[in-house]
CSV table of C-alpha atoms in Angstrom, one decimal:
chain,number,residue,atom,x,y,z
A,13,MET,CA,-80.7,33.5,-46.0
A,14,SER,CA,-78.5,35.4,-48.5
A,15,ALA,CA,-75.2,36.9,-47.8
A,16,SER,CA,-76.4,40.6,-48.0
A,17,GLU,CA,-78.8,39.5,-45.2
A,18,GLU,CA,-76.3,37.6,-43.3
A,19,GLN,CA,-74.0,40.5,-43.6
A,20,ALA,CA,-76.7,42.7,-42.2
A,21,LEU,CA,-77.9,40.3,-39.5
A,22,ILE,CA,-75.1,38.8,-38.0
A,23,PRO,CA,-72.8,42.0,-37.0
A,24,PRO,CA,-75.3,43.3,-34.5
A,25,LEU,CA,-76.0,39.9,-32.9
A,26,VAL,CA,-72.4,39.4,-32.3
A,27,GLU,CA,-71.7,43.3,-31.0
A,28,ARG,CA,-74.9,42.6,-28.8
A,29,PHE,CA,-73.5,39.4,-27.9
A,30,LEU,CA,-70.1,40.8,-27.0
A,31,ARG,CA,-71.4,43.6,-25.1
A,32,LYS,CA,-73.2,41.3,-22.6
A,33,GLU,CA,-70.2,39.0,-22.2
A,34,ALA,CA,-68.1,42.2,-21.3
A,35,ARG,CA,-70.4,43.3,-18.8
A,36,ARG,CA,-70.2,39.9,-17.2
A,37,SER,CA,-66.6,40.4,-16.6
A,38,LEU,CA,-65.0,43.8,-17.2
A,39,PRO,CA,-64.7,46.4,-14.6
A,40,GLN,CA,-67.0,49.4,-15.0
A,41,GLY,CA,-65.1,51.7,-12.4
A,42,GLU,CA,-61.8,53.1,-12.0
A,43,ASP,CA,-61.2,51.5,-8.7
A,44,GLU,CA,-62.0,48.1,-10.0
A,45,LEU,CA,-60.0,48.4,-13.0
A,46,THR,CA,-56.9,49.6,-11.0
A,47,VAL,CA,-57.4,46.3,-9.0
A,48,ARG,CA,-57.4,44.0,-11.9
A,49,ALA,CA,-54.6,45.7,-13.5
A,50,ARG,CA,-52.6,45.1,-10.3
A,51,ARG,CA,-53.5,41.4,-10.6
A,52,LEU,CA,-52.4,41.2,-14.0
A,53,HIS,CA,-49.3,42.6,-13.3
A,54,ASP,CA,-48.8,40.2,-10.4
A,55,ALA,CA,-50.0,37.4,-12.1
A,56,TYR,CA,-48.0,37.9,-15.7
A,57,LEU,CA,-45.3,40.8,-15.1
A,58,ALA,CA,-43.9,40.8,-11.6
A,59,GLY,CA,-41.2,38.0,-12.5
A,60,ARG,CA,-40.1,39.9,-15.6
A,61,THR,CA,-39.9,43.5,-14.6
A,62,PRO,CA,-36.9,45.3,-13.5
A,63,ALA,CA,-38.5,46.9,-10.7
A,64,PRO,CA,-41.7,47.3,-8.9
A,65,LEU,CA,-44.8,48.2,-10.3
A,66,PRO,CA,-44.7,51.8,-10.3
A,67,PRO,CA,-47.7,54.3,-9.3
A,68,PHE,CA,-50.5,54.4,-12.0
A,69,THR,CA,-53.8,55.5,-13.1
A,70,ILE,CA,-56.1,53.5,-15.3
A,71,ARG,CA,-59.7,54.4,-16.6
A,72,TRP,CA,-61.5,54.1,-19.9
A,73,VAL,CA,-61.9,56.6,-22.4
A,74,ASP,CA,-64.4,57.4,-25.2
A,75,ASN,CA,-62.1,59.2,-27.4
A,76,GLN,CA,-59.7,56.6,-28.6
A,77,ARG,CA,-61.0,55.5,-32.0
A,78,ARG,CA,-57.5,54.3,-33.2
A,79,ARG,CA,-55.9,52.7,-30.2
A,80,TRP,CA,-56.8,50.3,-27.8
A,81,GLY,CA,-54.9,51.6,-25.0
A,82,SER,CA,-52.4,54.2,-24.6
A,83,CYS,CA,-49.8,54.9,-21.6
A,84,THR,CA,-48.2,57.7,-20.3
A,85,ALA,CA,-45.1,56.5,-18.5
A,86,ALA,CA,-43.6,59.7,-17.2
A,87,ASP,CA,-47.0,60.2,-15.2
A,88,GLY,CA,-48.0,56.5,-15.1
A,89,SER,CA,-51.5,57.1,-16.8
A,90,ILE,CA,-53.1,54.7,-18.8
A,91,ARG,CA,-56.2,54.8,-20.9
A,92,LEU,CA,-58.3,52.2,-22.1
A,93,SER,CA,-60.4,52.7,-25.3
A,94,SER,CA,-64.2,51.9,-24.2
A,95,ARG,CA,-64.7,49.9,-27.4
A,96,LEU,CA,-62.8,47.1,-25.3
A,97,ARG,CA,-66.0,46.9,-23.1
A,98,THR,CA,-67.6,45.0,-25.8
A,99,MET,CA,-64.9,42.3,-26.1
A,100,PRO,CA,-63.7,39.4,-24.0
A,101,ALA,CA,-62.0,40.2,-20.8
A,102,TRP,CA,-59.2,38.2,-22.2
A,103,VAL,CA,-59.0,40.5,-25.0
A,104,ALA,CA,-59.0,43.5,-22.5
A,105,ASP,CA,-56.6,42.0,-20.1
A,106,TYR,CA,-54.0,41.9,-23.1
A,107,VAL,CA,-54.5,45.3,-23.8
A,108,ILE,CA,-53.9,46.2,-19.8
A,109,LEU,CA,-50.9,44.2,-19.7
A,110,HIS,CA,-49.6,45.7,-23.2
A,111,GLU,CA,-50.0,49.5,-21.2
A,112,LEU,CA,-48.4,48.0,-18.0
A,113,ALA,CA,-45.7,47.0,-20.0
A,114,HIS,CA,-45.0,50.4,-21.2
A,115,LEU,CA,-44.5,51.5,-17.7
A,116,PHE,CA,-41.2,49.5,-17.8
A,117,GLU,CA,-40.3,49.5,-21.3
A,118,PRO,CA,-41.2,53.1,-23.5
A,119,ASN,CA,-41.3,51.3,-26.6
A,120,HIS,CA,-42.2,47.8,-28.5
A,121,SER,CA,-38.6,46.3,-28.2
A,122,ARG,CA,-37.8,42.8,-27.8
A,123,ALA,CA,-37.6,43.4,-24.0
A,124,PHE,CA,-41.0,44.9,-24.0
A,125,HIS,CA,-42.2,41.6,-25.8
A,126,ALA,CA,-40.7,39.6,-23.5
A,127,LEU,CA,-42.2,41.1,-20.4
A,128,LEU,CA,-45.5,39.9,-22.6
A,129,ALA,CA,-44.8,36.4,-23.1
A,130,GLY,CA,-46.2,35.0,-20.3
A,131,TYR,CA,-49.6,35.6,-20.8
A,132,PRO,CA,-51.5,32.8,-22.3
A,133,HIS,CA,-53.9,34.5,-24.4
A,134,LEU,CA,-51.5,36.3,-25.9
A,135,GLU,CA,-51.5,35.5,-29.8
A,136,ARG,CA,-55.1,34.8,-29.4
A,137,ALA,CA,-56.1,38.4,-28.1
A,138,LYS,CA,-53.5,39.8,-30.6
A,139,ALA,CA,-55.3,37.8,-33.4
A,140,PHE,CA,-58.8,38.9,-32.3
A,141,LEU,CA,-57.9,42.6,-32.4
A,142,HIS,CA,-56.6,42.1,-35.5
A,143,GLY,CA,-59.6,40.6,-37.0
A,144,TYR,CA,-61.6,43.0,-35.5
A,145,GLN,CA,-59.6,45.6,-37.1
A,146,HIS,CA,-60.2,43.8,-40.5
A,147,ALA,CA,-63.8,43.5,-39.9
A,148,VAL,CA,-64.1,47.2,-39.2
A,149,GLU,CA,-62.0,48.6,-42.3
A,150,ILE,CA,-64.0,46.1,-44.9
A,151,GLY,CA,-67.3,47.6,-43.3
A,152,GLY,CA,-66.1,51.3,-44.0
A,153,GLY,CA,-65.7,52.1,-40.0
A,154,GLN,CA,-62.2,53.2,-38.4
A,155,TRP,CA,-59.7,50.8,-36.8
A,156,SER,CA,-56.8,50.3,-34.8
A,157,ASP,CA,-53.1,50.1,-35.3
A,158,ASP,CA,-52.1,48.6,-32.3
A,159,ALA,CA,-52.7,48.1,-28.5
A,160,ASP,CA,-51.4,51.8,-28.5
């Protein structure tokens, strides 16, 4: 197989595989997504935050092409890029935790990063997203700057 044939064949296969894996483990509806976010908070953030989890909403959106997620702390709304649905659950979980952490720390300060330090897939998920961004960038597509 030539390099150009490989370049044409491999990305669609990887994309299809990732979509299939994500469907098995990522919640589709907002209620399921909220339950998952609460569980992630309880498992990885609860002992690190200065206060209990404030009220929040979380949903998938199709209009985030440059971000993986966003959080408006003032009203507790969290939006996740639907592009995450094609990725492994531990990557989406990192983005969910990242956005939940913004409910407590509005910027990417040292305190913010300390909140996320307990997630066991932190560096792996960040590397996955950076690798994905790089692949999209060299492929001529749009890419994301950060989880938000």
